[in-house]
XYZ file of C-alpha atoms in Angstrom:
595
model
C 105.915 44.358 16.295
C 103.188 46.192 14.269
C 100.407 44.211 12.730
C 101.424 42.711 9.419
C 100.019 40.301 6.920
C 101.975 37.354 5.546
C 102.689 39.119 2.212
C 103.942 42.170 4.113
C 106.235 39.958 6.152
C 107.614 38.246 3.044
C 108.171 41.639 1.401
C 109.975 42.866 4.492
C 112.125 39.749 4.520
C 113.089 40.215 0.883
C 113.908 43.884 1.487
C 116.167 42.942 4.382
C 117.921 40.349 2.222
C 118.451 42.835 -0.610
C 119.856 45.372 1.803
C 122.248 42.775 3.137
C 123.337 41.544 -0.339
C 126.758 43.308 -0.289
C 127.491 41.561 2.990
C 126.753 38.028 1.761
C 130.320 37.419 0.586
C 131.507 37.832 4.152
C 129.083 35.240 5.436
C 125.775 37.152 5.281
C 125.575 38.080 8.976
C 123.356 41.159 8.312
C 120.777 39.199 6.320
C 120.818 36.336 8.795
C 120.402 38.675 11.745
C 117.499 40.410 9.962
C 115.817 37.021 9.658
C 116.598 36.372 13.309
C 115.054 39.653 14.479
C 111.906 39.086 12.408
C 111.611 35.555 13.800
C 112.044 36.805 17.376
C 109.466 39.569 16.876
C 106.929 37.132 15.447
C 107.492 34.780 18.370
C 107.091 37.657 20.877
C 103.823 38.729 19.241
C 102.521 35.169 19.603
C 101.133 35.248 16.098
C 101.255 31.644 14.853
C 100.204 32.701 11.351
C 103.099 35.135 11.107
C 105.495 32.529 12.444
C 104.308 29.966 9.881
C 104.644 32.491 7.049
C 108.099 33.428 8.299
C 109.199 29.789 8.343
C 108.024 29.379 4.729
C 109.823 32.582 3.707
C 112.979 31.414 5.492
C 112.942 28.129 3.591
C 112.450 29.873 0.243
C 115.156 32.430 0.922
C 117.601 29.838 2.207
C 117.133 27.694 -0.893
C 117.919 30.611 -3.200
C 120.571 32.247 -1.065
C 124.319 31.613 -1.468
C 126.105 29.001 0.578
C 127.516 31.666 2.887
C 124.036 32.800 3.940
C 122.832 29.229 4.468
C 125.851 28.543 6.689
C 125.043 31.623 8.809
C 121.399 30.585 9.094
C 122.473 27.158 10.295
C 124.793 28.755 12.880
C 121.930 30.826 14.264
C 119.641 27.807 14.372
C 117.240 29.227 11.780
C 117.818 26.537 9.146
C 118.178 22.786 9.438
C 119.138 20.562 6.550
C 116.428 18.284 5.264
C 117.319 14.640 5.551
C 119.007 13.494 2.377
C 117.347 10.695 0.516
C 119.504 7.585 0.152
C 121.170 6.967 -3.168
C 119.108 4.761 -5.438
C 120.325 1.150 -5.360
C 122.470 -0.068 -8.227
C 120.345 -2.072 -10.632
C 120.781 -4.254 -13.685
C 118.272 -5.284 -16.303
C 117.636 -9.011 -16.246
C 116.249 -10.971 -19.178
C 113.043 -12.705 -18.091
C 114.441 -15.960 -19.493
C 117.211 -15.800 -16.902
C 114.624 -15.390 -14.166
C 112.700 -18.364 -15.538
C 115.895 -20.435 -15.420
C 116.495 -19.386 -11.799
C 112.940 -20.341 -10.864
C 113.293 -23.744 -12.533
C 116.580 -24.397 -10.725
C 115.013 -23.422 -7.401
C 112.358 -26.082 -7.968
C 114.954 -28.709 -8.863
C 116.986 -27.845 -5.771
C 113.937 -28.335 -3.585
C 113.321 -31.754 -5.128
C 116.986 -32.727 -4.731
C 116.956 -31.673 -1.068
C 113.859 -33.772 -0.365
C 115.393 -36.722 -2.202
C 118.613 -36.416 -0.182
C 116.663 -36.329 3.091
C 114.732 -39.459 2.087
C 117.907 -41.346 1.189
C 119.619 -40.252 4.394
C 116.702 -41.736 6.302
C 117.128 -45.034 4.461
C 120.866 -44.984 5.179
C 120.325 -44.377 8.902
C 117.983 -47.347 9.024
C 120.806 -49.556 7.759
C 119.327 -50.338 4.347
C 121.921 -52.021 2.137
C 123.333 -49.835 -0.648
C 121.647 -46.720 0.740
C 124.893 -44.775 1.226
C 125.644 -45.133 -2.468
C 122.249 -43.559 -3.183
C 123.103 -40.780 -0.708
C 126.333 -40.032 -2.567
C 124.444 -39.900 -5.867
C 121.931 -37.472 -4.354
C 124.788 -35.337 -3.001
C 126.327 -35.214 -6.464
C 122.996 -34.150 -7.963
C 122.663 -31.435 -5.343
C 126.204 -30.217 -6.010
C 125.523 -30.073 -9.747
C 122.318 -28.081 -9.236
C 124.079 -25.714 -6.840
C 126.777 -25.049 -9.415
C 124.113 -24.466 -12.075
C 122.311 -22.039 -9.787
C 125.531 -20.137 -9.093
C 126.169 -19.830 -12.837
C 122.647 -18.537 -13.470
C 122.888 -15.994 -10.654
C 126.209 -14.762 -12.006
C 124.723 -14.585 -15.503
C 121.961 -12.347 -14.147
C 124.630 -9.791 -13.187
C 125.872 -9.518 -16.747
C 124.958 -6.786 -19.230
C 125.788 -6.340 -22.927
C 129.272 -4.895 -23.366
C 128.641 -2.984 -26.613
C 126.887 0.120 -25.113
C 129.623 0.383 -22.492
C 132.411 0.208 -25.092
C 130.671 2.652 -27.426
C 130.653 5.238 -24.623
C 134.401 5.748 -25.264
C 133.889 7.143 -28.802
C 133.857 10.705 -27.533
C 137.048 10.126 -25.524
C 138.807 8.973 -28.701
C 137.613 12.045 -30.641
C 138.697 14.421 -27.851
C 142.130 12.770 -27.588
C 142.623 13.032 -31.374
C 141.690 16.704 -31.355
C 144.089 17.469 -28.495
C 146.916 15.577 -30.241
C 146.251 17.213 -33.618
C 145.490 13.871 -35.272
C 142.600 12.137 -36.986
C 141.292 9.001 -35.353
C 138.104 7.009 -35.018
C 137.066 4.330 -32.561
C 135.743 1.016 -33.879
C 133.903 -1.197 -31.389
C 133.825 -4.966 -31.845
C 131.900 -6.658 -29.039
C 129.635 -9.228 -30.758
C 127.412 -10.627 -27.982
C 129.939 -10.195 -25.153
C 128.578 -9.486 -21.672
C 130.309 -7.949 -18.678
C 129.671 -7.815 -14.970
C 128.271 -4.385 -14.104
C 130.758 -3.921 -11.277
C 133.596 -4.860 -13.622
C 132.413 -2.250 -16.145
C 132.598 0.478 -13.510
C 136.121 -0.507 -12.503
C 137.236 -0.979 -16.103
C 136.226 2.505 -17.247
C 139.361 4.279 -16.059
C 141.861 1.707 -17.488
C 140.144 1.747 -20.878
C 140.158 5.534 -20.928
C 143.935 5.465 -20.360
C 144.438 2.892 -23.100
C 142.373 4.752 -25.687
C 144.149 8.037 -24.970
C 147.528 6.265 -25.209
C 146.513 4.566 -28.459
C 145.624 7.909 -30.033
C 148.586 9.836 -28.660
C 151.362 7.213 -28.847
C 150.029 4.734 -31.396
C 148.314 6.700 -34.171
C 150.785 8.722 -36.237
C 150.028 12.203 -37.686
C 148.211 12.447 -41.060
C 151.401 13.386 -42.930
C 153.309 10.391 -41.587
C 150.403 8.082 -42.371
C 150.225 9.368 -45.935
C 153.984 8.810 -46.330
C 153.591 5.122 -45.471
C 150.514 4.740 -47.642
C 147.926 4.556 -44.871
C 144.596 6.320 -44.504
C 145.116 9.732 -42.918
C 142.496 8.829 -40.285
C 143.764 6.242 -37.847
C 141.611 3.532 -36.315
C 141.573 2.422 -32.703
C 139.705 -0.882 -32.325
C 138.147 -1.634 -28.948
C 136.981 -5.245 -28.713
C 135.695 -7.584 -26.035
C 134.855 -11.261 -25.853
C 134.375 -13.805 -23.085
C 135.211 -17.500 -22.922
C 135.788 -20.058 -20.157
C 134.926 -17.550 -17.435
C 137.465 -15.008 -18.699
C 136.882 -11.619 -20.333
C 139.421 -10.341 -22.832
C 139.330 -6.660 -23.787
C 141.793 -5.373 -26.371
C 142.702 -1.892 -27.545
C 144.469 -2.019 -30.906
C 145.732 0.828 -33.070
C 146.895 0.750 -36.686
C 149.973 2.908 -36.158
C 153.631 2.017 -36.841
C 154.130 0.283 -33.483
C 156.228 1.090 -30.429
C 159.447 2.962 -31.158
C 161.720 0.731 -29.079
C 164.764 2.804 -29.978
C 163.121 5.827 -28.343
C 162.123 3.752 -25.317
C 165.714 2.500 -24.964
C 167.044 6.074 -25.263
C 164.665 7.290 -22.526
C 165.732 4.397 -20.307
C 169.436 4.941 -21.015
C 169.869 1.456 -22.452
C 171.377 0.188 -25.693
C 168.904 -0.985 -28.312
C 169.320 -4.230 -30.243
C 166.438 -4.529 -32.780
C 167.126 -8.206 -33.371
C 166.911 -9.324 -29.733
C 163.363 -10.364 -28.700
C 164.398 -10.641 -25.040
C 165.664 -7.064 -25.045
C 162.409 -5.811 -26.587
C 160.453 -7.763 -23.966
C 162.406 -5.923 -21.249
C 161.718 -2.594 -22.951
C 158.020 -3.480 -23.164
C 158.023 -4.124 -19.432
C 159.554 -0.670 -18.932
C 156.431 0.881 -20.458
C 154.506 -0.348 -17.403
C 156.955 1.228 -14.944
C 155.419 4.059 -12.858
C 156.810 7.427 -13.883
C 158.370 6.211 -17.131
C 157.760 8.266 -20.287
C 159.549 8.342 -23.620
C 158.254 11.858 -24.338
C 160.575 14.762 -23.593
C 157.827 17.394 -23.579
C 154.739 17.439 -21.383
C 151.360 17.916 -23.073
C 147.760 17.366 -22.026
C 148.112 13.720 -23.066
C 151.799 12.816 -22.754
C 154.998 13.149 -20.810
C 153.702 12.709 -17.272
C 154.736 9.074 -16.887
C 151.157 8.075 -16.048
C 149.371 5.548 -18.224
C 150.150 1.865 -18.585
C 151.213 1.533 -14.949
C 147.741 2.740 -13.918
C 146.149 0.261 -16.323
C 148.152 -2.623 -14.895
C 147.353 -1.665 -11.300
C 143.632 -1.440 -11.978
C 143.570 -4.600 -14.097
C 145.206 -6.516 -11.254
C 142.664 -5.042 -8.848
C 140.086 -6.814 -11.023
C 141.992 -10.068 -10.563
C 143.476 -9.858 -14.052
C 146.494 -8.536 -15.884
C 147.522 -6.615 -18.980
C 149.958 -7.422 -21.793
C 151.288 -5.413 -24.735
C 152.388 -6.608 -28.176
C 153.669 -4.297 -30.870
C 154.808 -4.559 -34.462
C 154.857 -2.640 -37.760
C 151.072 -3.054 -38.102
C 150.275 -1.446 -34.755
C 150.138 -2.039 -31.026
C 147.678 -4.224 -29.135
C 147.109 -3.969 -25.398
C 145.134 -6.869 -23.916
C 143.382 -6.791 -20.553
C 142.151 -10.093 -19.116
C 140.069 -10.536 -15.984
C 137.375 -12.889 -14.629
C 133.899 -12.665 -16.158
C 132.330 -11.920 -12.801
C 133.856 -10.653 -9.591
C 131.409 -12.595 -7.388
C 133.236 -15.925 -7.052
C 136.485 -17.377 -8.361
C 137.741 -20.928 -8.744
C 140.906 -21.108 -6.617
C 143.619 -23.749 -6.338
C 144.605 -24.049 -2.672
C 148.258 -24.975 -2.067
C 150.551 -25.316 0.923
C 153.775 -23.297 0.821
C 156.299 -23.367 3.685
C 153.541 -24.558 6.017
C 151.039 -21.842 4.967
C 147.906 -22.121 2.840
C 147.726 -19.891 -0.239
C 145.241 -19.585 -3.084
C 145.948 -19.217 -6.808
C 143.069 -18.446 -9.231
C 142.856 -21.385 -11.630
C 142.359 -19.048 -14.607
C 146.143 -18.553 -14.594
C 146.945 -22.255 -14.083
C 147.316 -24.601 -17.058
C 147.926 -27.744 -15.044
C 149.332 -29.076 -11.777
C 151.211 -32.167 -10.676
C 153.954 -33.712 -8.647
C 157.275 -31.914 -9.031
C 160.587 -33.513 -9.943
C 162.937 -30.537 -10.180
C 166.182 -31.095 -12.076
C 168.873 -29.057 -13.764
C 168.373 -28.079 -17.399
C 170.907 -25.830 -19.115
C 172.133 -24.730 -15.695
C 168.680 -23.737 -14.398
C 165.984 -25.510 -12.362
C 163.287 -27.046 -14.549
C 160.398 -29.505 -14.507
C 159.559 -31.944 -17.278
C 155.829 -31.758 -18.051
C 154.966 -34.300 -20.713
C 157.374 -33.601 -23.533
C 158.051 -30.012 -22.438
C 160.816 -28.721 -20.195
C 159.542 -25.726 -18.229
C 161.588 -23.336 -16.040
C 160.815 -23.798 -12.346
C 160.869 -21.401 -9.403
C 160.003 -21.748 -5.729
C 156.892 -19.862 -4.618
C 158.206 -19.860 -1.060
C 161.398 -18.116 -2.208
C 159.416 -15.576 -4.265
C 157.355 -14.654 -1.182
C 160.250 -14.908 1.289
C 158.395 -17.525 3.329
C 161.429 -19.618 4.178
C 162.442 -23.154 3.178
C 159.974 -25.322 1.271
C 159.751 -28.975 0.247
C 158.752 -28.306 -3.403
C 156.700 -31.485 -3.700
C 154.281 -30.241 -6.385
C 154.019 -27.599 -9.085
C 151.512 -25.249 -10.687
C 152.113 -24.489 -14.357
C 151.153 -20.812 -14.656
C 151.110 -18.373 -17.545
C 153.175 -15.203 -17.272
C 152.639 -13.181 -20.436
C 153.757 -15.309 -23.376
C 155.830 -17.663 -21.200
C 155.056 -20.487 -18.771
C 156.558 -21.110 -15.349
C 156.334 -24.068 -12.969
C 155.725 -22.595 -9.515
C 156.958 -25.048 -6.887
C 154.824 -25.604 -3.785
C 154.845 -28.054 -0.867
C 151.541 -29.719 -1.743
C 148.329 -29.309 -3.717
C 145.359 -29.195 -1.327
C 142.460 -28.901 -3.795
C 140.172 -26.502 -5.656
C 137.410 -24.356 -4.176
C 134.865 -21.863 -5.496
C 135.571 -18.868 -3.251
C 134.534 -15.266 -2.771
C 137.678 -13.131 -2.929
C 137.510 -9.982 -0.825
C 139.869 -7.001 -1.120
C 142.543 -6.466 1.499
C 142.711 -3.508 3.853
C 145.734 -1.375 4.709
C 148.651 -2.125 4.786
C 148.274 -5.022 2.316
C 145.859 -3.276 -0.053
C 148.630 -2.064 -2.356
C 150.576 -5.322 -2.617
C 150.612 -6.125 -6.365
C 151.042 -9.886 -5.904
C 147.975 -10.193 -3.631
C 144.571 -10.307 -5.294
C 142.748 -10.464 -1.967
C 141.770 -13.017 0.638
C 139.125 -15.720 0.844
C 137.554 -17.912 3.498
C 137.683 -21.673 3.048
C 134.655 -23.833 3.905
C 136.315 -24.802 7.221
C 136.695 -21.118 8.172
C 140.408 -20.657 7.431
C 141.435 -17.411 5.725
C 143.850 -17.765 2.811
C 145.634 -15.011 0.854
C 144.901 -15.252 -2.879
C 147.869 -14.526 -5.153
C 148.025 -12.793 -8.495
C 150.798 -14.999 -9.846
C 151.192 -12.894 -12.999
C 152.445 -10.070 -10.791
C 155.106 -12.276 -9.195
C 158.688 -12.138 -10.393
C 160.026 -15.264 -8.658
C 163.718 -15.900 -8.396
C 165.187 -19.244 -9.322
C 164.591 -21.912 -6.733
C 167.402 -22.509 -4.270
C 166.930 -26.246 -4.643
C 169.447 -27.113 -7.360
C 169.606 -30.811 -8.264
C 172.792 -32.563 -9.179
C 171.444 -34.856 -11.913
C 170.618 -33.790 -15.475
C 167.013 -33.904 -16.624
C 165.955 -37.562 -16.923
C 163.097 -39.606 -18.278
C 160.097 -39.988 -15.938
C 160.244 -43.169 -13.835
C 157.163 -45.398 -13.952
C 156.651 -48.293 -11.524
C 154.569 -50.927 -13.364
C 152.749 -53.581 -11.323
C 151.146 -56.433 -13.313
C 150.904 -60.121 -12.344
C 150.470 -61.454 -15.916
C 153.893 -61.826 -17.560
C 152.709 -61.271 -21.152
C 150.765 -58.114 -20.264
C 153.681 -56.871 -18.169
C 156.091 -57.229 -21.078
C 153.659 -55.582 -23.497
C 153.140 -52.553 -21.254
C 156.871 -52.235 -20.561
C 157.573 -52.110 -24.293
C 154.880 -49.478 -24.931
C 156.038 -47.203 -22.121
C 159.752 -47.578 -22.868
C 159.107 -46.691 -26.503
C 157.210 -43.589 -25.322
C 160.269 -42.353 -23.412
C 159.530 -43.593 -19.889
C 162.005 -45.299 -17.567
C 160.031 -48.419 -16.496
C 160.505 -50.679 -13.501
C 158.156 -53.689 -13.708
C 157.191 -55.977 -10.796
C 154.696 -58.820 -10.553
C 152.639 -57.986 -7.446
C 151.667 -55.208 -5.073
C 153.971 -56.272 -2.263
C 157.052 -55.972 -4.484
C 155.770 -52.637 -5.802
C 155.368 -51.310 -2.263
C 158.940 -52.262 -1.394
C 160.283 -50.709 -4.609
C 158.363 -47.456 -4.061
C 159.751 -47.075 -0.545
C 163.321 -47.715 -1.715
C 163.192 -45.155 -4.554
C 160.024 -43.168 -5.121
C 158.923 -43.331 -8.777
C 157.289 -40.496 -10.682
C 154.116 -42.541 -11.322
C 152.583 -45.874 -10.282
C 150.721 -47.920 -12.938
C 149.107 -50.944 -11.349
C 146.645 -53.759 -11.896
C 143.883 -54.212 -9.312
C 143.535 -57.982 -8.870
C 146.970 -59.325 -7.844
C 148.315 -61.829 -5.303
C 149.734 -60.764 -1.920
C 148.718 -57.099 -2.237
C 146.008 -55.885 -4.604
C 146.060 -52.590 -6.480
C 143.391 -50.906 -4.322
C 145.200 -51.724 -1.076
C 148.492 -50.649 -2.655
C 146.935 -47.321 -3.612
C 145.608 -46.807 -0.086
C 149.060 -47.464 1.386
C 150.613 -44.967 -1.033
C 148.083 -42.300 -0.059
C 148.779 -42.879 3.639
C 152.568 -42.607 3.257
C 153.957 -39.088 4.010
C 156.577 -39.191 1.231
C 154.408 -40.966 -1.371
C 150.978 -39.442 -0.768
C 151.192 -37.185 -3.864
C 152.429 -39.953 -6.169
C 150.172 -40.175 -9.281
C 148.460 -43.590 -9.389
C 146.815 -45.088 -12.486
C 144.748 -48.275 -12.208
C 144.745 -50.512 -15.320
C 142.347 -53.416 -14.813
C 139.773 -55.675 -16.418
C 137.138 -54.552 -13.868
C 134.978 -52.037 -15.713
C 131.723 -51.743 -13.733
C 130.771 -48.339 -12.270
C 131.075 -49.791 -8.771
C 134.662 -50.814 -9.537
C 135.509 -47.324 -10.770
C 133.970 -45.864 -7.630
C 136.096 -48.104 -5.425
C 139.192 -47.003 -7.359
C 138.351 -43.338 -6.805
C 137.687 -43.923 -3.108
C 141.099 -45.615 -2.778
C 142.743 -42.466 -4.193
C 143.596 -43.355 -7.800
C 144.168 -40.455 -10.196
C 142.960 -42.364 -13.283
C 141.106 -45.621 -13.995
C 141.683 -47.435 -17.306
C 139.908 -50.614 -18.386
C 141.873 -53.266 -20.277
C 138.855 -54.126 -22.404
C 138.931 -50.540 -23.782
C 142.717 -50.435 -23.952
C 144.203 -47.808 -26.256
C 147.967 -47.309 -26.382
C 147.763 -43.594 -27.195
C 145.239 -42.997 -24.420
C 147.487 -44.757 -21.893
C 150.546 -42.691 -22.843
C 148.507 -39.468 -22.881
C 147.095 -40.224 -19.420
C 150.538 -40.812 -17.953
C 151.958 -37.653 -19.493
C 148.998 -35.647 -18.226
C 149.625 -36.781 -14.654
C 153.399 -36.303 -14.719
């Protein structure tokens, strides 16, 4: 190779590339081979300066060259990709006051740990009353741990308003495509959302806003005819309470045209039947369903609310729709943070399952009876339809010893389970194939003892009626009253009978134990200090009995010291009432709460 300076070499390289330009579309072999020949010549000449200049020219040319040329250079070994820098970590802005709170809690946790260790040492040495101090220290530690978890979760939250305002352009674009006039109004107050939840909520909200503009807002002429502003309003709002986030998308259009929905579904339409309209509303969430006959950029594809429901349930939530003459409101609910969830653990057909407590209003012992030809459970003064969770999941026969009162849209349902195990704060993890698409499964979680439990999305369940059909009509709850003082026994019997309870009264714990084994009551109300068998021992026997272990037990006694209450809780009582603070309404309310 003739002598050449670095500029000459670069000029030659550029000339070769220009000459090979027509061949770049076919992969650039001519240009790449020109580079290869220059590189080989420089190596043969042993000129390190030329080789360095050539490497620099190669890098510059490869950066500017088309993808086809870069691919050819890689094939010839003349170009290697630079290592890609890792993506920047996801971050959130944290208020310094939240960090201060975390630091303060860390200090309190350290103190509580040291205090617990000191009290454990006293307990091991046999000091009297030390184990009670240990339990108090454990409770303090548990409280601080819960506080720390709440503060950590709060640090993940960001203001919702900027996120919601980012959909204003989507609303304008949808209105322009639909030939309508619409504006987006954001109402978020001081609501905060988990950053991860925002990312997963973006697509559902985009669907809802486009649907609100296209299906909800009517054209300017139609709005003028009904006396409305020719520019429609879509209101996007968010608020959080009790660990739940509620996001609503509301339009001010004329509401869902249920007659058109019924026509598209091939069903008759009865405007005066709320149940029929509820079924038509459910049709709107069916994949592939559309009431539009023509396909546009926004409508007619049958994609929309079904996607919203799927993604809302992936967040551990659900979506509902309500419509009327003043517009349509779609509500999405999901947990405030996706980090941990409070879960009720139940046993169903011998298996452990979890149900997020955000969908559960209450739980108790089940007495399933027939009401208007259907299984039902009396809960206080309400009669609620009942269904077996084992039957809904095809798990086989179940004992139906307890219930969970869950919300399904506007209605309530008593889900029957074998037993209530307890509540746990758990991390719910998504499921892998083939269970990932199951709508009734929110994920799975690991219990403290290591067991893995599936976590249900009960709002996605459509349980059939329980196969356990009782013969007797719905009856008054049976209360077994145990009180050794005749006057008090008569007084309590009169109060409970007047409140609608079926009362059996006995004078001591031994008689109560015999009566409970003969015919299990719905609730045991007992004194503590009685002859033959006291209330605490009676409660312990009930808790140890396989058929009576879930029986609600209320202690009504004159013993009101904290130590007495603690002994009642350790025995397994569900409630502890003191006669000196007796209140008739409070007694009746407590019994109804536990039934």
